[in-house]
Coordinates of C-alpha atoms and ligand atoms in Angstrom, one line a residue:
M24 CA 87.7 -43.6 -38.5
D25 CA 89.5 -40.2 -38.2
L26 CA 91.9 -40.0 -41.1
I27 CA 94.3 -37.6 -42.8
F28 CA 95.4 -37.4 -46.3
L29 CA 98.9 -36.2 -47.0
G30 CA 100.6 -35.4 -50.2
Y31 CA 101.9 -33.1 -52.8
P32 CA 99.3 -30.8 -54.4
G33 CA 97.8 -32.8 -57.2
S34 CA 98.7 -36.2 -55.6
G35 CA 95.1 -37.2 -55.7
K36 CA 94.1 -36.4 -52.0
G37 CA 90.7 -34.8 -53.0
T38 CA 90.0 -37.7 -55.5
Q39 CA 90.5 -40.4 -53.1
A40 CA 89.1 -38.6 -50.0
K41 CA 85.8 -38.5 -52.0
Y42 CA 85.9 -42.2 -52.7
L43 CA 86.5 -42.9 -48.9
S44 CA 83.9 -40.5 -47.9
D45 CA 81.3 -42.3 -49.9
S46 CA 82.5 -45.8 -48.8
Y47 CA 82.6 -45.1 -45.1
G48 CA 79.9 -42.5 -44.7
I49 CA 82.0 -39.9 -43.0
P50 CA 82.6 -36.5 -44.2
Q51 CA 85.6 -35.3 -46.4
I52 CA 86.8 -32.1 -44.9
S53 CA 89.0 -30.1 -47.4
T54 CA 90.4 -26.9 -46.0
G55 CA 91.2 -25.9 -49.5
D56 CA 87.4 -26.1 -50.4
I57 CA 86.3 -24.3 -47.4
L58 CA 88.7 -21.4 -48.2
R59 CA 87.7 -21.4 -51.9
D60 CA 84.1 -21.0 -50.7
A61 CA 85.0 -18.0 -48.5
V62 CA 86.9 -16.5 -51.3
A63 CA 83.8 -16.9 -53.7
K64 CA 81.5 -15.5 -51.1
K65 CA 84.0 -12.5 -50.4
T66 CA 83.8 -13.1 -46.6
Q67 CA 86.2 -11.5 -44.3
L68 CA 88.0 -15.0 -44.2
G69 CA 88.0 -15.1 -47.9
L70 CA 89.4 -11.6 -48.4
E71 CA 92.2 -12.6 -46.0
A72 CA 92.9 -16.0 -47.5
K73 CA 92.9 -15.1 -51.2
K74 CA 96.2 -13.3 -51.3
Y75 CA 98.0 -16.3 -49.9
M76 CA 96.2 -18.8 -52.0
D77 CA 96.7 -17.1 -55.3
S78 CA 100.4 -16.8 -54.7
G79 CA 100.6 -20.5 -53.6
D80 CA 101.5 -19.8 -49.9
L81 CA 99.8 -21.3 -47.0
V82 CA 97.1 -19.4 -45.2
P83 CA 98.2 -18.6 -41.4
D84 CA 97.9 -21.5 -39.1
G85 CA 95.5 -19.7 -36.8
V86 CA 92.9 -19.2 -39.4
V87 CA 92.8 -22.6 -40.6
I88 CA 92.9 -24.3 -37.3
G89 CA 89.9 -22.5 -36.1
L90 CA 88.1 -23.5 -39.2
V91 CA 88.9 -27.2 -38.6
E92 CA 88.1 -27.1 -35.0
E93 CA 84.6 -25.8 -35.9
R94 CA 84.0 -28.3 -38.6
I95 CA 85.0 -31.6 -36.9
Q96 CA 82.4 -30.8 -34.1
E97 CA 79.6 -30.7 -36.5
Q98 CA 77.0 -33.7 -36.1
D99 CA 78.2 -35.6 -39.4
A100 CA 81.8 -35.9 -38.1
V101 CA 80.9 -37.6 -34.7
K102 CA 81.6 -41.0 -36.2
G103 CA 84.9 -39.9 -38.2
F104 CA 86.2 -37.7 -40.9
I105 CA 88.7 -37.5 -43.5
L106 CA 90.9 -34.5 -43.6
D107 CA 92.2 -33.4 -47.0
G108 CA 94.8 -30.6 -46.9
F109 CA 95.0 -30.4 -43.1
P110 CA 97.3 -30.4 -41.2
R111 CA 100.0 -28.7 -43.5
T112 CA 102.4 -27.6 -40.9
I113 CA 103.8 -29.1 -37.7
A114 CA 102.1 -26.4 -35.8
Q115 CA 98.7 -27.4 -37.2
A116 CA 99.4 -31.1 -36.5
I117 CA 100.3 -30.4 -32.8
E118 CA 97.1 -28.3 -32.4
L119 CA 95.0 -31.0 -34.1
D120 CA 96.3 -33.8 -31.6
E121 CA 95.6 -31.4 -28.7
L122 CA 92.1 -30.6 -30.0
L123 CA 91.2 -34.3 -30.6
E124 CA 92.6 -35.3 -27.2
K125 CA 90.1 -32.7 -25.6
H126 CA 87.3 -34.8 -27.5
V127 CA 88.8 -38.2 -26.3
R128 CA 89.6 -39.1 -29.9
S129 CA 92.7 -39.5 -32.0
I130 CA 93.9 -39.9 -35.7
T131 CA 93.5 -43.4 -36.8
A132 CA 95.8 -43.2 -39.9
V133 CA 97.7 -40.8 -42.1
I134 CA 97.6 -41.8 -45.8
S135 CA 100.4 -40.3 -47.6
L136 CA 100.0 -40.4 -51.4
E137 CA 103.5 -40.8 -53.0
V138 CA 103.7 -39.3 -56.3
L139 CA 106.7 -37.7 -58.3
K140 CA 106.7 -34.0 -58.8
E141 CA 106.9 -34.1 -62.5
D142 CA 103.6 -36.1 -62.5
V143 CA 101.8 -33.6 -60.2
I144 CA 102.9 -30.7 -62.2
E145 CA 101.1 -32.4 -65.3
R146 CA 98.1 -33.3 -63.3
L147 CA 97.6 -29.8 -61.9
T148 CA 98.1 -27.8 -65.1
S149 CA 95.5 -30.1 -66.9
R150 CA 93.0 -29.9 -63.9
R151 CA 89.7 -28.2 -64.4
I152 CA 87.0 -27.8 -61.9
C153 CA 83.3 -26.9 -61.8
T154 CA 82.9 -24.0 -59.4
N155 CA 79.4 -24.9 -58.7
C156 CA 79.5 -28.6 -57.8
R157 CA 83.3 -29.2 -57.4
R158 CA 83.4 -31.9 -60.0
V159 CA 87.1 -32.5 -61.1
Y160 CA 88.0 -33.0 -64.7
N161 CA 91.4 -33.5 -66.3
L162 CA 92.1 -32.3 -69.8
V163 CA 94.1 -35.5 -70.5
Y164 CA 91.9 -38.3 -69.6
D165 CA 88.6 -36.9 -68.4
P166 CA 88.1 -33.5 -70.3
P167 CA 85.2 -31.2 -69.5
P168 CA 82.2 -31.5 -72.1
A169 CA 82.8 -29.3 -75.3
D170 CA 79.5 -27.6 -74.8
G171 CA 80.7 -26.2 -71.4
V172 CA 77.9 -27.7 -69.4
C173 CA 79.0 -29.7 -66.4
N174 CA 77.9 -33.2 -66.7
Q175 CA 77.3 -33.5 -63.0
C176 CA 75.4 -30.4 -62.0
K177 CA 74.3 -29.4 -65.5
K178 CA 75.5 -25.6 -64.9
T179 CA 76.9 -23.9 -68.0
G180 CA 80.1 -21.8 -67.9
T181 CA 81.3 -23.0 -64.4
I182 CA 84.2 -25.0 -65.4
V183 CA 87.4 -23.2 -64.9
Q184 CA 91.1 -23.6 -64.2
R185 CA 92.0 -22.9 -60.5
K186 CA 94.2 -19.7 -60.5
D187 CA 96.7 -21.6 -58.3
D188 CA 96.9 -24.4 -61.0
E189 CA 98.9 -22.0 -63.3
V190 CA 102.4 -23.3 -63.8
E191 CA 104.3 -20.7 -61.9
T192 CA 101.9 -21.0 -58.8
V193 CA 102.2 -24.7 -59.1
E194 CA 106.1 -24.5 -58.7
R195 CA 105.6 -22.3 -55.6
R196 CA 103.0 -24.7 -54.1
L197 CA 105.4 -27.6 -54.4
T198 CA 108.2 -25.6 -52.9
V199 CA 106.0 -24.8 -49.9
Y200 CA 105.0 -28.4 -49.6
N201 CA 108.6 -29.4 -49.3
I202 CA 109.5 -26.9 -46.7
Q203 CA 106.4 -26.8 -44.4
T204 CA 104.5 -29.9 -45.0
L205 CA 106.9 -32.7 -45.9
P206 CA 108.3 -32.8 -42.1
L207 CA 104.8 -34.1 -41.2
K208 CA 105.5 -37.5 -42.6
D209 CA 108.3 -38.0 -40.0
F210 CA 106.0 -36.5 -37.3
Y211 CA 103.3 -39.1 -38.1
Q212 CA 105.9 -41.8 -38.8
K213 CA 107.0 -41.4 -35.2
Q214 CA 103.5 -41.9 -34.1
G215 CA 103.2 -45.1 -36.1
K216 CA 100.3 -43.7 -38.0
L217 CA 101.7 -43.3 -41.4
V218 CA 100.5 -45.3 -44.2
L219 CA 102.3 -45.1 -47.6
I220 CA 100.5 -45.4 -50.9
N221 CA 101.8 -45.5 -54.4
G222 CA 99.9 -42.5 -55.8
S223 CA 101.3 -42.9 -59.2
Q224 CA 99.0 -45.8 -60.1
S225 CA 95.6 -45.3 -61.8
I226 CA 92.9 -43.8 -59.7
L227 CA 91.1 -47.1 -59.1
D228 CA 94.4 -48.9 -58.1
V229 CA 95.3 -46.1 -55.7
R230 CA 91.8 -46.5 -54.2
S231 CA 92.1 -50.3 -53.8
E232 CA 95.6 -50.0 -52.2
I233 CA 94.2 -47.6 -49.6
E234 CA 91.0 -49.7 -49.0
S235 CA 93.1 -52.8 -48.5
K236 CA 95.7 -51.2 -46.2
L237 CA 92.9 -49.4 -44.1
R238 CA 91.1 -52.9 -43.6
N239 CA 94.2 -54.0 -41.5
I240 CA 93.9 -51.0 -39.2
K241 CA 91.4 -50.9 -36.4
G242 CA 89.1 -48.0 -36.5
Ligands
LIG306 P1 94.1 -27.5 -51.5 O1 92.8 -27.1 -52.2 O2 94.1 -28.2 -50.3 O3 95.2 -27.9 -52.7 P2 96.3 -29.0 -52.6 O4 96.8 -29.6 -51.3 O5 97.4 -28.0 -53.2 O6 95.7 -30.0 -53.4 P3 95.0 -30.1 -54.7 O7 93.5 -29.9 -54.5 O8 95.7 -29.2 -55.6 O9 95.3 -31.6 -55.2 P4 94.8 -33.0 -54.6 O10 96.0 -33.7 -54.0 O11 93.5 -32.9 -54.0 O12 94.5 -33.6 -56.1 P5 93.3 -33.9 -56.9 O13 92.6 -35.2 -56.3 O14 92.4 -32.7 -57.1 O15 94.8 -25.9 -51.0 C1 94.8 -24.9 -51.9 C2 95.5 -23.6 -51.1 O16 94.5 -23.3 -49.9 C3 96.8 -23.9 -50.5 O17 97.8 -23.5 -51.5 C4 96.8 -22.9 -49.3 O18 96.9 -21.5 -49.7 C5 95.3 -23.0 -48.8 N1 95.3 -24.0 -47.7 C6 94.5 -25.1 -47.9 N2 94.7 -26.0 -46.8 C7 95.5 -25.2 -45.9 C8 96.1 -25.3 -44.6 N3 95.8 -26.6 -43.9 N4 97.0 -24.5 -44.2 C9 97.2 -23.3 -44.8 N5 96.7 -23.1 -46.0 C10 95.9 -24.0 -46.6 O19 94.0 -34.4 -58.3 C11 94.6 -33.5 -59.2 C12 94.4 -33.8 -60.6 O20 95.1 -35.1 -60.8 C13 93.0 -34.0 -61.1 O21 92.8 -33.5 -62.3 C14 92.7 -35.5 -61.0 O22 91.7 -36.0 -61.8 C15 94.0 -36.1 -61.3 N6 94.5 -37.3 -60.7 C16 94.1 -37.7 -59.4 N7 94.5 -38.9 -59.1 C17 95.2 -39.4 -60.2 C18 95.9 -40.6 -60.7 N8 95.9 -41.7 -59.8 N9 96.3 -40.6 -61.9 C19 96.3 -39.7 -62.8 N10 95.5 -38.5 -62.5 C20 95.0 -38.2 -61.2

């Protein structure tokens, strides 16, 4: 299965992509994670991407498309992949279709997590992440341990708020989403690939709805 997750920042794409990756044994490919790694390592790509990410804007299409093109040709993605955070513009979606066609494959389904703007603002401003193992916490219902030791990788002092999860940047990210990414729903609807999911349910209920709808789709 070649899957795409669409949805507002904070709609739960990363959370659900990880579950599906474990269930189906195919990689979760998060352009946000790839870019954050590059920023942390201060590579040329990271230095270029940082200014866009910190302000809540999209990194230029050409940069991101090149990254995805390389990643989906790796061995672990031969049987399928789950794109989390890509495509985010019509230009990226067109390039992706052309790229997959060259490799005689195509997107199986596009899972769109439907969540209200007010809910994602709350989720994002209360999110904390471990920069070492990427474990995601939430101050409201899954808070980080008080001693600051990540309960997944056992490192100390690595749990932080993402810079782009500060409230002003979240507002900008949502505006950018509405202008540049929302048109993708129509794009994939026309291809008959859009699968709408109620992303406002509990994490486990969202997971069940996705898995049940995917069972009806031929991989
Ligand atoms: P990226 O890292 O992709 O961020 P995003 O799309 O804004 O998504 P998030 O990671 O913020 O949210 P999510 O939907 O994965 O939610 P999560 O599961 O963590 O991109 C960051 C930046 O990189 C962009 O702004 C851009 O600059 C650049 N970039 C990346 N891709 C690009 C591209 N293709 N082109 C150009 N630039 C690109 O959940 C959020 C919180 O909610 C967590 O605390 C979680 O525990 C909680 N939660 C999840 N589900 C539920 C639920 N059902 N109920 C209650 N809480 C929940």
